[in-house]
Amino acid sequence: PPKCTFPFTFKQRTFEQCTKEDYVLNRSWCSLTSNYNTDRKWKQCSPLQ
């Protein structure tokens, strides 16, 4: 399975871990590349992340 990439950039902010930012379902997610704004690739994080 694809892995999170840290740090990643999302809306001019840098994240070092999974975030709930802008996720309607209030679940954690992460980017699969260093810049989500450019690539738009993401995955939902497991509850342990």
Short mmCIF file of N, CA and C in Angstrom, two decimals:
data_model
loop_
_atom_site.label_atom_id
_atom_site.label_comp_id
_atom_site.label_asym_id
_atom_site.label_seq_id
_atom_site.Cartn_x
_atom_site.Cartn_y
_atom_site.Cartn_z
N PRO A 1 0.84 -1.22 0.00
CA PRO A 1 0.00 0.00 0.00
C PRO A 1 0.87 1.26 0.00
N PRO A 2 0.35 2.34 -0.52
CA PRO A 2 1.12 3.58 -0.54
C PRO A 2 1.37 4.09 0.87
N LYS A 3 2.46 4.81 1.02
CA LYS A 3 2.82 5.33 2.34
C LYS A 3 2.73 6.85 2.36
N CYS A 4 2.46 7.36 3.54
CA CYS A 4 2.44 8.82 3.74
C CYS A 4 3.83 9.39 3.49
N THR A 5 3.87 10.61 3.01
CA THR A 5 5.13 11.32 2.85
C THR A 5 5.14 12.49 3.83
N PHE A 6 6.16 12.55 4.67
CA PHE A 6 6.30 13.65 5.62
C PHE A 6 7.66 14.29 5.45
N PRO A 7 7.74 15.59 5.60
CA PRO A 7 6.59 16.51 5.72
C PRO A 7 5.91 16.69 4.37
N PHE A 8 4.67 17.14 4.41
CA PHE A 8 3.97 17.47 3.16
C PHE A 8 3.33 18.84 3.30
N THR A 9 3.12 19.49 2.16
CA THR A 9 2.55 20.83 2.13
C THR A 9 1.10 20.75 1.68
N PHE A 10 0.25 21.46 2.40
CA PHE A 10 -1.16 21.55 2.06
C PHE A 10 -1.64 22.95 2.39
N LYS A 11 -2.07 23.68 1.37
CA LYS A 11 -2.55 25.06 1.57
C LYS A 11 -1.56 25.92 2.35
N GLN A 12 -0.35 25.99 1.90
CA GLN A 12 0.69 26.82 2.48
C GLN A 12 1.09 26.43 3.91
N ARG A 13 0.67 25.26 4.34
CA ARG A 13 1.09 24.78 5.66
C ARG A 13 1.87 23.49 5.49
N THR A 14 2.82 23.28 6.38
CA THR A 14 3.61 22.05 6.35
C THR A 14 3.16 21.15 7.48
N PHE A 15 2.94 19.89 7.15
CA PHE A 15 2.48 18.92 8.14
C PHE A 15 3.53 17.84 8.31
N GLU A 16 3.80 17.50 9.57
CA GLU A 16 4.78 16.47 9.91
C GLU A 16 4.11 15.15 10.28
N GLN A 17 2.77 15.18 10.29
CA GLN A 17 2.01 13.97 10.64
C GLN A 17 0.65 14.05 9.99
N CYS A 18 -0.15 13.03 10.17
CA CYS A 18 -1.50 13.01 9.60
C CYS A 18 -2.30 14.19 10.15
N THR A 19 -3.25 14.65 9.36
CA THR A 19 -4.03 15.82 9.76
C THR A 19 -5.51 15.59 9.48
N LYS A 20 -6.37 16.33 10.18
CA LYS A 20 -7.81 16.28 9.91
C LYS A 20 -8.24 17.53 9.15
N GLU A 21 -7.28 18.36 8.80
CA GLU A 21 -7.53 19.61 8.08
C GLU A 21 -8.36 19.39 6.83
N ASP A 22 -9.49 20.06 6.74
CA ASP A 22 -10.35 20.04 5.55
C ASP A 22 -10.94 18.67 5.20
N TYR A 23 -10.96 17.76 6.13
CA TYR A 23 -11.57 16.45 5.85
C TYR A 23 -12.96 16.44 6.48
N VAL A 24 -13.97 16.39 5.64
CA VAL A 24 -15.36 16.52 6.09
C VAL A 24 -15.72 15.46 7.14
N LEU A 25 -15.20 14.27 6.98
CA LEU A 25 -15.56 13.18 7.90
C LEU A 25 -14.77 13.22 9.21
N ASN A 26 -13.93 14.25 9.36
CA ASN A 26 -13.12 14.41 10.57
C ASN A 26 -12.21 13.20 10.83
N ARG A 27 -11.65 12.70 9.75
CA ARG A 27 -10.69 11.61 9.87
C ARG A 27 -9.32 12.10 9.44
N SER A 28 -8.32 11.45 9.94
CA SER A 28 -6.95 11.84 9.60
C SER A 28 -6.57 11.35 8.21
N TRP A 29 -5.78 12.17 7.54
CA TRP A 29 -5.29 11.81 6.22
C TRP A 29 -3.87 12.33 6.07
N CYS A 30 -3.22 11.88 5.01
CA CYS A 30 -1.87 12.36 4.71
C CYS A 30 -1.68 12.38 3.21
N SER A 31 -0.69 13.12 2.79
CA SER A 31 -0.35 13.20 1.38
C SER A 31 0.62 12.08 1.03
N LEU A 32 0.52 11.60 -0.20
CA LEU A 32 1.45 10.56 -0.67
C LEU A 32 2.67 11.17 -1.33
N THR A 33 2.65 12.48 -1.51
CA THR A 33 3.81 13.20 -2.07
C THR A 33 4.11 14.39 -1.17
N SER A 34 5.20 15.05 -1.40
CA SER A 34 5.59 16.16 -0.53
C SER A 34 4.73 17.41 -0.71
N ASN A 35 3.98 17.46 -1.82
CA ASN A 35 3.14 18.63 -2.04
C ASN A 35 1.74 18.21 -2.50
N TYR A 36 0.81 18.19 -1.57
CA TYR A 36 -0.56 17.79 -1.92
C TYR A 36 -1.18 18.77 -2.91
N ASN A 37 -0.87 20.06 -2.78
CA ASN A 37 -1.47 21.08 -3.65
C ASN A 37 -1.20 20.79 -5.12
N THR A 38 -0.03 20.26 -5.41
CA THR A 38 0.36 19.97 -6.78
C THR A 38 -0.16 18.62 -7.25
N ASP A 39 0.00 17.61 -6.41
CA ASP A 39 -0.24 16.23 -6.85
C ASP A 39 -1.61 15.66 -6.51
N ARG A 40 -2.23 16.18 -5.47
CA ARG A 40 -3.59 15.73 -5.08
C ARG A 40 -3.68 14.23 -4.83
N LYS A 41 -2.62 13.66 -4.30
CA LYS A 41 -2.64 12.23 -3.97
C LYS A 41 -2.62 12.11 -2.45
N TRP A 42 -3.56 11.34 -1.93
CA TRP A 42 -3.65 11.23 -0.48
C TRP A 42 -4.20 9.87 -0.09
N LYS A 43 -4.14 9.58 1.19
CA LYS A 43 -4.77 8.38 1.73
C LYS A 43 -5.25 8.68 3.14
N GLN A 44 -6.19 7.91 3.57
CA GLN A 44 -6.67 8.05 4.93
C GLN A 44 -5.67 7.36 5.84
N CYS A 45 -5.39 7.98 6.97
CA CYS A 45 -4.45 7.38 7.92
C CYS A 45 -5.16 6.35 8.79
N SER A 46 -4.39 5.41 9.25
CA SER A 46 -4.96 4.43 10.16
C SER A 46 -5.16 5.09 11.53
N PRO A 47 -6.02 4.55 12.36
CA PRO A 47 -6.27 5.16 13.68
C PRO A 47 -5.00 5.28 14.52
N LEU A 48 -4.01 4.47 14.24
CA LEU A 48 -2.78 4.51 15.03
C LEU A 48 -1.84 5.64 14.62
N GLN A 49 -2.10 6.26 13.48
CA GLN A 49 -1.18 7.30 13.02
C GLN A 49 -1.51 8.62 13.63
#
